[in-house]
XYZ file of C-alpha atoms in Angstrom:
660
model
C -12.606 31.599 39.067
C -9.536 31.873 36.403
C -10.345 32.407 32.703
C -7.727 31.579 30.051
C -7.987 31.805 26.561
C -7.365 28.214 24.555
C -4.721 28.149 21.834
C -6.785 28.126 18.689
C -10.111 29.811 19.504
C -10.091 32.913 21.715
C -13.431 32.909 22.050
C -13.644 29.638 23.875
C -12.661 29.967 27.668
C -12.433 27.655 30.269
C -13.208 27.635 34.058
C -11.264 26.213 36.730
C -7.796 24.519 37.106
C -4.613 25.078 34.994
C -1.652 22.130 35.108
C 1.829 22.042 33.782
C 2.182 20.180 30.827
C 5.490 19.105 30.928
C 4.256 17.477 34.771
C 1.039 16.285 34.002
C 0.596 12.523 34.361
C 3.365 12.279 36.474
C 3.287 10.625 39.977
C 0.905 13.141 42.491
C 0.395 15.269 39.602
C -2.634 15.841 39.661
C -3.307 12.403 41.006
C -1.173 9.616 43.326
C -2.131 7.021 40.586
C -2.109 4.528 42.670
C -5.023 2.391 42.045
C -4.423 -1.243 41.780
C -6.182 -1.161 37.867
C -6.402 1.262 34.903
C -10.376 1.796 35.600
C -9.285 2.856 39.195
C -6.615 5.434 37.980
C -8.510 6.861 35.049
C -11.578 7.792 37.287
C -8.904 8.963 39.687
C -7.916 11.535 37.059
C -11.134 12.421 36.116
C -12.218 13.562 39.657
C -9.568 16.410 38.508
C -11.362 17.641 35.507
C -13.803 19.520 34.213
C -16.802 17.954 33.303
C -18.919 19.205 29.951
C -22.103 20.015 29.904
C -22.813 17.570 27.010
C -23.532 14.166 27.854
C -25.615 12.427 25.204
C -25.538 8.424 24.137
C -23.888 7.488 27.091
C -20.742 9.306 25.711
C -19.415 11.587 28.647
C -16.501 14.192 28.112
C -13.825 16.008 30.567
C -11.320 18.200 30.163
C -8.469 19.875 31.199
C -6.472 23.044 30.728
C -2.765 22.159 30.306
C -0.360 25.267 30.393
C 2.610 24.683 27.733
C 3.929 28.544 28.718
C 4.040 30.915 31.356
C 5.170 34.267 29.435
C 3.477 34.282 26.840
C 0.936 32.148 28.098
C -0.055 29.598 25.891
C -2.289 27.027 26.946
C -3.822 23.261 25.181
C -6.880 21.268 25.934
C -6.835 17.578 26.804
C -10.120 15.870 26.063
C -10.818 12.701 27.655
C -14.164 10.998 26.079
C -15.752 7.554 27.432
C -17.146 5.874 24.621
C -19.733 3.063 25.263
C -19.540 -0.062 22.953
C -23.143 -0.081 23.898
C -23.816 3.004 21.895
C -20.869 1.894 18.976
C -22.247 0.818 15.335
C -19.326 -1.692 15.365
C -18.364 -3.271 18.464
C -15.326 -4.970 16.832
C -11.944 -2.964 17.257
C -10.130 -3.158 14.060
C -6.841 -1.566 15.859
C -6.720 -4.563 18.264
C -7.104 -6.732 14.889
C -4.199 -5.108 13.020
C -1.669 -5.243 15.290
C -2.665 -9.248 16.436
C -5.231 -8.718 19.314
C -7.854 -10.169 18.056
C -8.327 -12.551 20.455
C -8.960 -9.775 23.320
C -12.186 -9.814 24.260
C -14.632 -6.956 23.645
C -14.480 -4.236 26.391
C -17.481 -2.120 27.581
C -15.275 1.289 27.361
C -13.112 3.214 25.158
C -11.366 6.338 26.825
C -10.058 8.684 24.184
C -7.400 10.833 25.138
C -7.278 13.973 22.621
C -5.091 17.193 22.037
C -7.251 18.583 19.474
C -5.529 20.899 16.915
C -6.465 24.642 16.691
C -8.563 23.664 12.985
C -10.514 21.034 14.638
C -11.308 22.942 17.853
C -12.095 25.904 15.556
C -14.457 23.698 13.610
C -16.209 22.243 16.548
C -16.711 25.598 18.566
C -17.655 27.663 15.277
C -21.162 27.899 16.879
C -22.402 29.886 19.990
C -22.801 26.799 22.008
C -19.093 25.678 21.897
C -19.939 22.782 24.097
C -22.452 21.442 22.151
C -20.947 21.413 19.208
C -18.317 19.621 20.163
C -20.182 17.022 21.885
C -22.288 16.581 18.365
C -22.779 12.849 17.919
C -22.371 11.051 14.243
C -23.612 7.821 14.105
C -22.899 7.353 17.859
C -19.689 9.116 17.862
C -18.601 12.823 18.999
C -17.322 14.585 15.944
C -14.004 15.673 17.968
C -13.243 12.036 17.713
C -13.994 11.961 14.562
C -12.076 14.323 13.111
C -8.196 13.864 11.765
C -5.452 15.823 12.565
C -5.365 16.010 15.982
C -1.610 16.904 18.236
C -2.493 13.421 19.613
C -5.127 11.112 19.781
C -4.931 7.996 22.346
C -7.651 5.395 23.299
C -7.755 2.787 25.919
C -10.007 -0.328 26.364
C -10.997 -0.548 29.733
C -8.723 -3.465 30.255
C -5.778 -0.993 29.932
C -4.648 -1.916 26.423
C -4.519 0.681 24.116
C -3.340 2.684 20.977
C -2.030 5.416 19.466
C -3.420 6.903 16.565
C -1.685 10.109 15.958
C 0.996 12.620 17.053
C 1.421 15.393 15.170
C 4.348 17.818 15.728
C 5.575 21.621 14.707
C 5.564 20.518 11.277
C 2.100 19.735 10.842
C 1.834 23.273 12.555
C 1.158 22.032 16.105
C 2.555 24.279 18.966
C 4.224 20.790 20.292
C 7.226 19.067 19.074
C 6.790 15.319 18.368
C 9.506 14.571 21.299
C 7.052 16.359 24.071
C 4.091 14.902 22.334
C 5.515 11.080 23.198
C 6.861 12.221 26.526
C 3.043 13.301 27.377
C 1.727 10.280 26.146
C 4.221 8.241 27.792
C 3.331 9.830 30.912
C -0.010 9.082 30.834
C 0.322 5.871 30.129
C 2.702 5.199 33.076
C 0.073 6.896 35.396
C -2.739 5.217 34.551
C -0.825 1.943 34.570
C -1.428 0.577 31.101
C -0.480 -2.602 29.758
C 0.426 -2.611 26.434
C -0.307 0.679 23.794
C 0.083 -0.134 19.742
C 0.686 2.232 17.171
C 0.818 2.176 13.741
C 4.174 3.958 12.529
C 3.965 5.677 9.628
C 5.797 9.050 10.608
C 7.731 10.134 7.690
C 10.342 13.129 7.726
C 10.512 15.284 4.309
C 8.846 12.200 2.255
C 11.576 10.089 3.904
C 9.909 7.056 6.126
C 11.662 7.368 9.586
C 11.307 3.655 10.298
C 13.547 3.153 7.352
C 15.706 5.947 8.289
C 15.987 5.403 11.970
C 16.139 1.340 11.425
C 19.077 1.872 9.562
C 20.815 4.476 12.158
C 20.017 3.253 15.127
C 18.450 -0.539 14.803
C 14.995 0.746 16.019
C 12.601 3.266 14.405
C 11.948 6.825 16.079
C 9.257 5.479 18.501
C 12.171 3.024 20.114
C 13.085 5.692 22.230
C 10.220 5.424 24.334
C 9.864 1.476 24.509
C 7.759 0.409 21.365
C 9.316 -2.173 19.749
C 8.429 -4.629 16.588
C 4.616 -5.596 17.509
C 3.800 -7.394 13.631
C 4.478 -7.170 10.203
C 2.380 -6.483 7.080
C 2.294 -8.936 4.310
C 3.471 -11.877 6.471
C 6.998 -10.267 7.626
C 8.436 -11.958 10.998
C 10.474 -10.383 13.871
C 13.440 -12.526 12.200
C 12.838 -11.192 9.027
C 12.918 -7.346 10.116
C 16.152 -7.698 12.462
C 17.999 -9.578 9.691
C 16.602 -6.775 7.116
C 18.063 -3.743 9.294
C 21.475 -5.800 9.396
C 21.610 -6.182 6.486
C 21.495 -2.458 5.146
C 23.127 -1.480 7.989
C 26.392 -3.095 7.713
C 26.906 -2.640 3.986
C 30.497 -1.069 3.531
C 30.575 2.164 2.320
C 33.400 1.089 -0.304
C 31.841 -1.281 -1.730
C 28.358 1.390 -2.495
C 31.249 4.008 -3.384
C 33.098 1.149 -6.049
C 29.684 0.140 -7.470
C 27.677 3.256 -7.765
C 30.273 5.765 -8.281
C 29.574 5.158 -12.588
C 25.985 5.670 -12.306
C 25.714 8.596 -9.497
C 28.832 10.749 -9.119
C 27.123 12.403 -6.187
C 26.780 9.446 -3.694
C 30.645 9.099 -3.560
C 30.681 12.898 -3.054
C 28.327 12.733 0.043
C 29.833 10.114 1.619
C 33.431 11.659 1.634
C 31.972 15.019 2.944
C 30.870 13.270 5.916
C 33.731 11.165 6.339
C 35.843 14.073 6.516
C 33.662 15.821 8.935
C 33.249 13.279 11.604
C 35.977 12.343 14.223
C 35.671 8.825 13.591
C 35.717 6.200 10.936
C 32.269 6.020 8.914
C 32.769 2.530 7.436
C 28.853 0.998 6.832
C 25.679 2.874 5.734
C 24.407 2.239 9.446
C 27.463 4.331 10.526
C 26.796 6.990 8.174
C 23.146 7.955 8.432
C 23.704 7.284 12.476
C 26.150 10.165 12.032
C 24.315 12.675 9.879
C 21.251 11.852 12.272
C 23.412 12.965 15.344
C 24.827 16.146 13.751
C 21.574 17.194 12.313
C 20.251 17.271 16.436
C 23.459 19.503 16.873
C 22.578 22.109 14.333
C 21.347 25.313 14.170
C 17.810 25.593 12.721
C 19.018 28.811 10.888
C 19.381 27.791 6.645
C 22.359 29.175 6.341
C 25.164 29.408 8.850
C 28.721 31.628 7.927
C 31.556 32.337 9.787
C 32.195 35.522 10.992
C 35.065 37.828 9.933
C 36.706 41.047 10.341
C 37.673 41.281 7.001
C 34.343 41.443 5.935
C 33.655 43.723 8.034
C 36.710 46.064 6.990
C 35.872 45.852 3.162
C 32.305 47.686 4.648
C 34.622 50.830 4.609
C 33.970 51.195 8.708
C 36.221 53.249 10.469
C 37.369 50.763 13.125
C 40.390 48.803 12.402
C 40.232 44.570 12.589
C 42.369 44.433 15.629
C 39.808 46.921 16.873
C 36.363 44.735 15.430
C 38.340 41.306 16.946
C 38.821 42.653 20.675
C 35.065 43.836 20.459
C 33.650 40.375 19.557
C 36.020 38.607 21.960
C 34.726 40.733 24.710
C 30.706 40.227 23.534
C 31.548 36.612 23.207
C 32.843 36.358 26.490
C 30.060 38.459 27.862
C 27.623 36.086 26.645
C 29.416 32.950 27.649
C 29.202 34.446 31.510
C 25.044 33.804 31.095
C 25.572 30.446 30.909
C 24.201 29.984 27.572
C 20.899 31.758 28.207
C 19.106 34.333 26.251
C 19.373 37.498 27.435
C 18.390 41.039 25.826
C 20.676 43.542 23.561
C 21.165 45.819 25.879
C 22.290 43.977 29.010
C 25.220 42.296 26.139
C 25.821 46.311 25.459
C 26.003 47.224 29.475
C 28.396 44.106 29.969
C 31.235 44.695 27.203
C 30.813 48.583 27.940
C 32.699 47.542 31.130
C 36.031 46.726 29.159
C 35.267 48.855 25.324
C 34.048 52.455 25.904
C 33.151 53.176 22.424
C 29.816 52.431 21.680
C 29.821 53.061 18.638
C 31.932 50.423 18.106
C 29.661 47.789 20.199
C 26.258 48.845 17.942
C 28.457 47.935 15.083
C 29.560 44.435 15.921
C 26.714 43.854 18.024
C 24.712 44.301 14.356
C 27.041 42.323 12.483
C 27.080 39.357 14.737
C 23.971 38.122 14.523
C 23.758 34.252 13.878
C 27.319 34.179 12.555
C 30.297 31.640 14.219
C 32.930 32.595 16.060
C 35.284 30.258 17.058
C 33.745 27.070 18.789
C 30.547 29.055 19.288
C 27.095 30.169 17.459
C 26.242 33.904 18.303
C 22.441 33.609 18.038
C 20.621 36.688 17.203
C 16.383 36.855 17.746
C 13.333 39.053 18.368
C 11.416 38.095 21.562
C 8.164 37.561 19.954
C 6.287 39.195 23.755
C 8.614 42.217 24.552
C 9.735 42.741 20.913
C 13.804 43.330 21.921
C 16.286 41.477 20.091
C 17.629 39.169 22.487
C 21.192 37.262 22.010
C 22.310 33.745 22.820
C 25.434 32.048 22.857
C 25.422 28.380 21.500
C 28.111 25.868 21.409
C 29.035 23.999 18.148
C 32.196 22.200 18.829
C 30.600 19.162 18.531
C 28.751 19.634 15.439
C 31.335 21.342 13.619
C 35.282 19.502 15.013
C 36.593 21.581 12.435
C 36.053 24.683 14.323
C 38.220 23.534 17.700
C 40.775 26.347 18.401
C 39.858 28.586 16.145
C 40.917 32.035 16.324
C 38.861 34.318 14.603
C 41.401 36.959 12.501
C 42.039 38.201 8.972
C 44.135 35.026 7.875
C 42.282 32.365 9.481
C 38.387 31.106 7.717
C 36.755 28.544 7.675
C 37.424 26.391 4.731
C 34.205 25.718 2.143
C 34.544 21.893 2.628
C 34.042 22.148 6.056
C 30.773 24.080 5.969
C 27.252 22.283 6.646
C 24.384 23.377 7.020
C 21.170 22.055 8.010
C 19.294 22.334 4.972
C 22.492 20.782 3.127
C 22.611 17.848 5.550
C 19.057 17.047 4.660
C 19.209 17.252 0.992
C 22.076 14.686 1.352
C 20.440 12.491 2.998
C 17.827 12.363 1.219
C 19.595 12.135 -1.882
C 21.094 8.441 -0.004
C 17.499 7.414 0.841
C 16.551 7.479 -2.773
C 19.393 6.654 -4.484
C 20.482 3.812 -2.291
C 17.546 2.711 0.018
C 14.679 3.150 -2.537
C 15.757 3.298 -6.129
C 18.575 1.281 -6.204
C 19.639 1.025 -9.801
C 20.629 -2.363 -10.743
C 23.915 -2.638 -12.652
C 25.736 -5.824 -13.896
C 28.267 -7.380 -11.519
C 26.448 -5.845 -8.415
C 24.062 -8.116 -7.503
C 24.683 -7.678 -3.859
C 22.727 -4.139 -4.930
C 19.515 -5.937 -5.143
C 19.472 -6.714 -1.594
C 19.135 -3.002 -0.426
C 15.379 -2.449 -1.825
C 14.124 -5.887 -0.484
C 15.767 -5.264 2.878
C 14.082 -1.715 2.914
C 10.376 -3.077 1.809
C 10.886 -5.538 4.685
C 11.423 -2.657 7.277
C 8.637 -0.313 5.811
C 6.354 -3.314 5.914
C 7.411 -3.127 9.428
C 4.306 -0.663 10.794
C 3.020 -1.830 14.077
C 4.765 -1.342 17.113
C 4.144 -1.976 20.968
C 5.273 -0.854 23.746
C 4.800 -3.337 26.789
C 4.386 -1.446 30.010
C 4.133 -4.452 32.593
C 1.847 -5.918 34.692
C 0.781 -3.332 37.755
C 3.417 -4.082 40.824
C 1.533 -6.231 42.764
C -0.537 -4.648 45.925
C -0.774 -7.754 48.727
C -2.219 -5.658 51.633
C -3.725 -2.010 51.623
C -2.634 -0.652 54.950
C -5.074 -0.888 58.352
C -8.462 -1.766 56.264
C -8.065 -5.549 56.885
C -8.269 -5.961 53.188
C -6.060 -7.918 51.153
C -5.451 -8.588 46.935
C -4.979 -11.488 45.065
C -5.026 -11.405 41.262
C -7.914 -13.926 39.258
C -8.408 -14.372 34.978
C -11.030 -16.345 33.812
C -11.638 -19.445 31.493
C -15.169 -19.954 29.885
C -16.553 -23.507 30.004
C -19.222 -23.845 27.497
C -16.442 -22.634 24.670
C -18.562 -25.016 22.002
C -21.554 -22.971 21.962
C -19.449 -19.350 20.988
C -19.953 -19.237 17.817
C -17.848 -17.924 14.815
C -15.010 -17.471 17.747
C -14.805 -20.620 18.516
C -14.860 -22.009 14.630
C -11.841 -19.545 14.247
C -9.891 -21.073 16.925
C -10.797 -24.632 16.079
C -9.400 -23.948 12.395
C -6.432 -22.266 13.545
C -5.721 -25.056 16.210
C -5.741 -22.782 18.848
C -7.774 -22.890 22.289
C -9.904 -20.046 23.543
C -7.878 -16.908 24.911
C -8.439 -15.947 28.685
C -8.199 -11.958 29.582
C -5.238 -10.765 31.699
C -5.359 -10.976 35.339
C -7.955 -8.344 37.451
C -6.720 -7.222 40.921
C -9.334 -8.310 43.564
C -9.616 -6.691 46.755
C -11.527 -8.756 49.280
C -11.905 -8.485 53.209
C -9.763 -10.489 55.470
C -12.880 -12.788 56.589
C -14.333 -12.579 52.696
C -15.751 -16.168 52.088
C -15.033 -18.367 48.605
C -18.843 -16.815 47.652
C -17.530 -13.105 48.032
C -14.712 -14.082 45.976
C -17.191 -15.190 43.020
C -19.273 -12.709 43.653
C -16.586 -9.898 43.267
C -14.603 -11.864 40.615
C -18.213 -11.879 38.613
C -18.589 -8.162 39.307
C -15.238 -6.852 37.607
C -15.230 -9.067 34.836
C -19.208 -7.866 33.782
C -18.081 -4.689 34.144
C -15.382 -4.716 32.235
C -16.208 -7.141 29.237
C -18.917 -6.734 26.959
C -19.105 -10.125 26.241
C -19.514 -11.334 29.780
C -22.430 -9.015 31.215
C -23.588 -12.794 31.823
C -21.145 -13.983 33.413
C -21.110 -16.890 35.939
C -18.623 -18.772 38.204
C -19.435 -21.936 38.490
C -15.751 -23.538 39.745
C -12.296 -22.782 40.706
C -9.395 -24.479 38.958
C -6.747 -24.174 42.321
C -9.591 -25.023 44.456
C -11.871 -27.711 42.932
C -13.321 -29.063 46.511
C -13.586 -25.978 48.245
C -17.228 -25.000 49.955
C -19.097 -21.450 49.394
C -18.997 -20.576 53.236
C -15.035 -21.433 53.688
C -12.697 -18.591 54.555
C -10.514 -17.119 51.014
C -7.618 -16.084 52.881
C -7.121 -19.596 54.617
C -7.050 -21.397 51.881
C -5.338 -18.632 48.693
C -1.935 -16.928 49.612
C -2.440 -13.031 49.532
C -1.458 -11.877 46.140
C -1.704 -15.046 44.779
C -3.165 -16.214 41.640
C -6.644 -17.744 40.451
C -8.299 -19.200 37.695
C -11.987 -19.334 37.940
C -14.209 -21.455 35.137
C -17.943 -20.107 33.939
C -20.641 -19.458 31.650
C -20.730 -16.407 30.100
C -24.329 -16.389 29.200
C -26.602 -17.771 26.354
C -27.143 -14.691 24.645
C -23.423 -13.584 24.826
C -22.599 -17.056 22.195
C -21.512 -14.707 19.448
C -18.410 -12.354 18.992
C -17.041 -12.309 22.079
C -13.855 -11.372 20.551
C -12.159 -8.139 18.911
C -11.673 -10.160 15.939
C -14.646 -9.714 13.428
C -16.263 -13.147 12.470
C -17.925 -11.140 9.521
C -14.848 -10.212 7.332
C -14.279 -13.471 5.887
C -11.194 -15.855 5.726
C -7.823 -14.224 4.556
C -5.187 -16.833 3.192
C -2.611 -14.916 1.338
C 0.609 -16.202 -0.978
C 2.621 -14.022 1.626
C 1.129 -16.067 4.259
C -0.901 -14.022 6.259
C -3.750 -15.177 8.163
C -5.348 -12.122 9.687
C -6.406 -8.799 8.533
C -3.423 -6.488 8.691
C -4.625 -3.107 7.667
C -3.441 -3.592 4.006
C -5.559 -3.500 0.708
C -6.913 -6.336 0.132
C -9.060 -8.286 -2.383
C -11.379 -11.287 -2.405
C -11.803 -14.034 -5.041
C -15.466 -14.210 -6.354
C -16.122 -17.783 -6.344
C -13.960 -18.880 -2.614
C -14.151 -15.556 -1.278
C -10.537 -15.885 0.478
C -9.172 -12.329 0.926
C -5.537 -11.640 -0.046
C -3.319 -8.542 -0.559
C -3.844 -6.829 -3.723
C -0.268 -6.117 -3.848
C 0.842 -10.136 -3.378
C -1.630 -10.649 -6.528
C 0.022 -7.941 -8.097
C -2.979 -5.130 -8.782
C -0.963 -1.854 -8.377
C -2.011 0.823 -5.524
C -3.015 3.141 -7.986
C -5.449 0.775 -9.981
C -8.823 0.119 -8.109
C -9.792 -3.050 -7.513
C -11.783 -5.320 -10.475
C -15.352 -5.561 -10.340
C -14.605 -9.350 -11.116
C -11.356 -11.155 -9.228
C -10.354 -14.986 -9.495
C -7.397 -16.283 -7.473
C -4.796 -18.351 -9.196
C -6.206 -21.587 -7.385
C -10.043 -21.120 -8.713
C -8.267 -19.702 -12.346
C -6.231 -23.355 -12.743
C -9.455 -25.232 -11.400
C -11.724 -23.354 -13.929
C -9.042 -24.319 -16.791
C -9.183 -28.014 -15.361
C -13.232 -28.094 -14.931
C -14.280 -30.836 -17.824
C -15.704 -28.839 -21.384
C -19.725 -29.538 -21.395
C -20.213 -32.301 -24.897
């Protein structure tokens, strides 16, 4: 058996197979993911996992060892925790409610997928019996689930709908970048055949909200590159409002901003000019500028300072070689690095390759020592110490696209990079923060510049759009199962006794809505199955998935009203077809079938919000209707008053006749 040290805790060791992180979740790795539902695929995946020894209160846990690097060895753990809704203190899912899925039926199980941070893993494994510590239950939940700061935490309901709760990349001390984590999560969702996944976008960079910065630059949030789109806006924001707000800021002409802002902020026009000079195409609007800056940032090296390599600077240090010889040695070294196809190679390999053309090893040593992290022509010569071998290594990076001004530059004492064309990653971020603060967030009102007041309003709408959803689509129809003599049909249910569903039914009546139906589920039957067999299989499937349907009984078929129980299914129903079956869910389940919590009260805010969207709210002490604290002008840094009256109740009190 293989023992592997896990990142973040040298004492914790796992036994079993090690999987490659960059491929985990792909088709066939570690499983084919050819099940007809999310439940089948997650069960197939867990067959390859290491079952943890702690299984308390119905909460089972599995783990996978994932290899990030082979040399040096670096691994992370993926935990999968099965949470039974029966043991939960609160059966309703707040995340479903906030994103607009309050009409979904409560599922029997949740599956948590966690990449724990080093700190979280260390805190869980601080005692000798690490597995028992990880499984410690607090109010029916695993300690690992409740900890914050994980590299990744996602949760799926057993019907295939899920929520990505957190992603923490390199800036938060993770071993993985945000892009790597999102690619990993996307592979999992595709492989497991998730239906829809939501997330709350609160990602930031240097204090800037990325949903605003990326919205202005790309017309979509940062998560948009993985297919996440507008899900639900807070404070009554609609998708139409969101799109119009983005377009309003993106299309803002730079010349108008320059004209109106120059008198109050001299730095903004200089920033505009700097990047218009750097760009090889016209930057006309604010969207053009932000797009170019983000693209340029992605191509700039991570060094805090980049300088142009000049033979003059070396001659001035009283070296014994002429500028011409130094220039020749530099060209030879750069050509040697080009031949490596931009791979990292050791200092000795570079030196040996250059010695074929230059025999003076002293000159080569001098140039190699001086050449690290310098720009030569269209290339950046990077130098780094290998953390494993402790040997200096060199690599060439093409920066011709990041520095258009360097094209055709020949390194000589008479040809230097002009200061106005120099830009560093740090300077770019400083400029972007300045634009973010003084244009998008803190736009100063100027007389005669009323159009500027639209910018903070549009920015507020974009910032109020936090909930994003990715629709992975329905599972591809699998009609025939090879030679097994089985076929698939797709079924959903309609609850007949909707008048007995308590608060849930009252909510739908008040909002002029019909009771929802769960998504279609794949039902596999033998080719000789009868209508009675179909009913039994539908009952089994929906009871297994949904907590409120544990007593569900099929009574009729909307598609086959006159069908008898002993008649053959596939003589009357097309293979791969869709059916709706009516049934009774059980009298003991009349309360709280859906994720929406009826005990949370009525929401009716002045912004138009009718449901809890996760923002801070206050309830009127008379009518008990909830409204956003922001909408009733209670600042976020102030506590909610002990006694609060909404405007309507205040007016009614004023109009109430006084007693004699």
